[in-house]
PDB file of C-alpha atoms in Angstrom:
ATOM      1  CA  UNK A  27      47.695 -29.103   4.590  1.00  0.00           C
ATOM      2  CA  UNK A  28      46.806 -31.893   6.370  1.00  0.00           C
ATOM      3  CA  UNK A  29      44.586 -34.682   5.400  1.00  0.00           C
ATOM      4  CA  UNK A  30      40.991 -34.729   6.017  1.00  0.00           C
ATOM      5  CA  UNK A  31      40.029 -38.600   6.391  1.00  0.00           C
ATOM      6  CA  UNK A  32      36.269 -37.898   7.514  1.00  0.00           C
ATOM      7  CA  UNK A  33      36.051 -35.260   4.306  1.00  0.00           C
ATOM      8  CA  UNK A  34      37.347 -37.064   1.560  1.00  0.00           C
ATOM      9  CA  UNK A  35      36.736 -40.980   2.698  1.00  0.00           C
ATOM     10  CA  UNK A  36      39.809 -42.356   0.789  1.00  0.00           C
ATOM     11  CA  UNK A  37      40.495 -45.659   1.113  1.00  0.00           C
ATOM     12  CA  UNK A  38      42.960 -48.056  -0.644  1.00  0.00           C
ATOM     13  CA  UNK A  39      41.876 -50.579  -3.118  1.00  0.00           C
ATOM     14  CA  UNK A  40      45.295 -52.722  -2.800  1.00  0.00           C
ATOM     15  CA  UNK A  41      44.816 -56.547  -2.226  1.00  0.00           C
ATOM     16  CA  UNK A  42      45.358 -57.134   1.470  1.00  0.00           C
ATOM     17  CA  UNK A  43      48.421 -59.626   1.528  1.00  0.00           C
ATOM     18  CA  UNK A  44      49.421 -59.269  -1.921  1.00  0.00           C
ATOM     19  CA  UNK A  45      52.881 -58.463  -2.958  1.00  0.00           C
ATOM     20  CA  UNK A  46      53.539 -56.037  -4.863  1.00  0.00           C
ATOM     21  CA  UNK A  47      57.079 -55.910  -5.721  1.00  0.00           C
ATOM     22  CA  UNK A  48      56.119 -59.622  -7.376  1.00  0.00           C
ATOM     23  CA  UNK A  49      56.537 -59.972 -11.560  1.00  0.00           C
ATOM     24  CA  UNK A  50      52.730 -59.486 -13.559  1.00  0.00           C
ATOM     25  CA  UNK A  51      50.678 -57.340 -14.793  1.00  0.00           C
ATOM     26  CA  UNK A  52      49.654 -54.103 -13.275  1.00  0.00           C
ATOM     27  CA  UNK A  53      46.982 -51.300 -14.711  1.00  0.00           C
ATOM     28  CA  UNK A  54      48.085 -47.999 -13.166  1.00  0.00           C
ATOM     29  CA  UNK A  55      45.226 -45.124 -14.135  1.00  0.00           C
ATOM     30  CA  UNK A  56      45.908 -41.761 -13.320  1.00  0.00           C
ATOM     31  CA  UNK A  57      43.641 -38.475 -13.690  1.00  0.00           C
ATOM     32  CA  UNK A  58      43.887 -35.252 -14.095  1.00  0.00           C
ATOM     33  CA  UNK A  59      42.659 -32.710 -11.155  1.00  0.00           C
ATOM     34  CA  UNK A  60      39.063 -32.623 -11.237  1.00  0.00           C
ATOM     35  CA  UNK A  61      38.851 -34.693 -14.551  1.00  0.00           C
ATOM     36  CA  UNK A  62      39.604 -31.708 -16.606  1.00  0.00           C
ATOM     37  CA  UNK A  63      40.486 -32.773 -20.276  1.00  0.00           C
ATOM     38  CA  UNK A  64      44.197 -31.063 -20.437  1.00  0.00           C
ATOM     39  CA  UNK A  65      45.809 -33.468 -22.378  1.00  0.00           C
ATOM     40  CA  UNK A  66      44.342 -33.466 -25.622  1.00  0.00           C
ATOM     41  CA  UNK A  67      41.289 -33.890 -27.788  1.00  0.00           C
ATOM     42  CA  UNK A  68      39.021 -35.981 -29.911  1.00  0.00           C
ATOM     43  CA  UNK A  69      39.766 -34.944 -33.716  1.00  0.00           C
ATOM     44  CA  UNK A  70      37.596 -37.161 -36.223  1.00  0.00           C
ATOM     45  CA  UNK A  71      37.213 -39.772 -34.339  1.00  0.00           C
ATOM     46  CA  UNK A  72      40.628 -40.264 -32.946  1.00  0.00           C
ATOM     47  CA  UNK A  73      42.822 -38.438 -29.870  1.00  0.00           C
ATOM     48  CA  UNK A  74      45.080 -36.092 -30.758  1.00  0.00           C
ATOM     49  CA  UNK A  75      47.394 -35.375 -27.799  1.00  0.00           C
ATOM     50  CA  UNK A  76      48.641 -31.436 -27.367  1.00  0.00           C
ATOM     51  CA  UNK A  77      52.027 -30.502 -25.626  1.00  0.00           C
ATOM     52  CA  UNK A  78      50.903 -31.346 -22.271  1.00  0.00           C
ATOM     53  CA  UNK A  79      49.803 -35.075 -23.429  1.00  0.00           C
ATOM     54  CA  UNK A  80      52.741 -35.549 -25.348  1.00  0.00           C
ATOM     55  CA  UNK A  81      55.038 -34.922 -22.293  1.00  0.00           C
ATOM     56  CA  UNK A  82      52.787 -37.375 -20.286  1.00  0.00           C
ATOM     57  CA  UNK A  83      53.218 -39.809 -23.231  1.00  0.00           C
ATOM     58  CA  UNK A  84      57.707 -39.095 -23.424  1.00  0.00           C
ATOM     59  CA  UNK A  85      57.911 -39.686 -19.670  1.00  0.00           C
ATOM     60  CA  UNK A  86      55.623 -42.846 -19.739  1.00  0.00           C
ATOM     61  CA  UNK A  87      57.574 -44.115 -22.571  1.00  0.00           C
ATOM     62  CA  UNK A  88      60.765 -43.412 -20.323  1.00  0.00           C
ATOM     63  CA  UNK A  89      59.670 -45.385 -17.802  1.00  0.00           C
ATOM     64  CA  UNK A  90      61.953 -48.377 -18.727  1.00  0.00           C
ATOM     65  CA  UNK A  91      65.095 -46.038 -18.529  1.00  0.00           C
ATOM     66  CA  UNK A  92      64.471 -45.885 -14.723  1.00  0.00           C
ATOM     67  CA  UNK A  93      62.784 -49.233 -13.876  1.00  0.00           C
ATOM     68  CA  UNK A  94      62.680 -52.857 -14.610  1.00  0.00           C
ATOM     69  CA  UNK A  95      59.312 -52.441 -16.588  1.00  0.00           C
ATOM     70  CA  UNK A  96      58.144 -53.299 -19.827  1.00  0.00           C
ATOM     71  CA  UNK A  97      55.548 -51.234 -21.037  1.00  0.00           C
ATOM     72  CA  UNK A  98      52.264 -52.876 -22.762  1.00  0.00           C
ATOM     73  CA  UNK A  99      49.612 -50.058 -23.269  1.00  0.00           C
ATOM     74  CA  UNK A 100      48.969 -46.611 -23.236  1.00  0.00           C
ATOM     75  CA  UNK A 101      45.607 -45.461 -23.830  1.00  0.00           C
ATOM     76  CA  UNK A 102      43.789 -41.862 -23.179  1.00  0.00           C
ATOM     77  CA  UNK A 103      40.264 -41.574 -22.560  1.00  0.00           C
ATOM     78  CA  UNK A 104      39.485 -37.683 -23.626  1.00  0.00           C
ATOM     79  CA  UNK A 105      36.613 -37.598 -22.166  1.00  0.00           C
ATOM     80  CA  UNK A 106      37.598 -38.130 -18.342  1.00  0.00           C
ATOM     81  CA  UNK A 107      41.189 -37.778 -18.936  1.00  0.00           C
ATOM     82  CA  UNK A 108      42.199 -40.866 -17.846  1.00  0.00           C
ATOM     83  CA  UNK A 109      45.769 -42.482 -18.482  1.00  0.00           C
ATOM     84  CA  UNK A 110      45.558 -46.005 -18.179  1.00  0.00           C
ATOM     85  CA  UNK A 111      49.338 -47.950 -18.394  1.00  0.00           C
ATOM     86  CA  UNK A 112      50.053 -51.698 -18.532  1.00  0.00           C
ATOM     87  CA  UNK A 113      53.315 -52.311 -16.738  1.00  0.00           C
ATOM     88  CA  UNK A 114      54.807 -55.839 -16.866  1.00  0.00           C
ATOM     89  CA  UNK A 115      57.453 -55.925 -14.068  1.00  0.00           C
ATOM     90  CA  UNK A 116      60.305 -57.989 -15.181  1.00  0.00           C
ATOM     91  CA  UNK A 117      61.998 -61.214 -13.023  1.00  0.00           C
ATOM     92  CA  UNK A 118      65.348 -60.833 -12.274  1.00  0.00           C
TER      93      UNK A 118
END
């Protein structure tokens, strides 16, 4: 399927200019289709990832296996079913 720029108005949110590939700190949030909490849920109080969130948690945790990363945070919002990761890309 090709994409539909005048239906679903995406645009990038990247600095214009800014490199990338450079060492710091980057926040990468990623959602599940249509928000849809699939990968856990709130159990007094506190999230309590099922089989699909714990495989989103192993590869995350993997990440260093496969790039020069070092991994800060990993944090679910239930409610949206948001992921948000703080990757530290290394020098060198």
């Amino acid at each position: 399927m090709k994409y539909d720029s005048d239906k679903y108005h995406w645009r990038s949110i990247r600095l214009k200019g800014y490199d990338y590939t450079s060492a710091g700190m980057y926040f990468i949030t990623i959602c599940t289709y249509q928000r849809e909490c699939l990968l856990g849920e709130i159990v007094e109080g506190e999230m309590q990832l099922n089989d699909l969130g714990k495989v989103t948690q192993n590869y995350w945790q993997r990440l260093p296996l496969h790039f020069t990363v070092e991994l800060d945070a990993f944090i679910c919002d239930a409610e949206s079913s948001t992921w948000n990761s703080v990757v530290r890309r290394q020098t060198g």
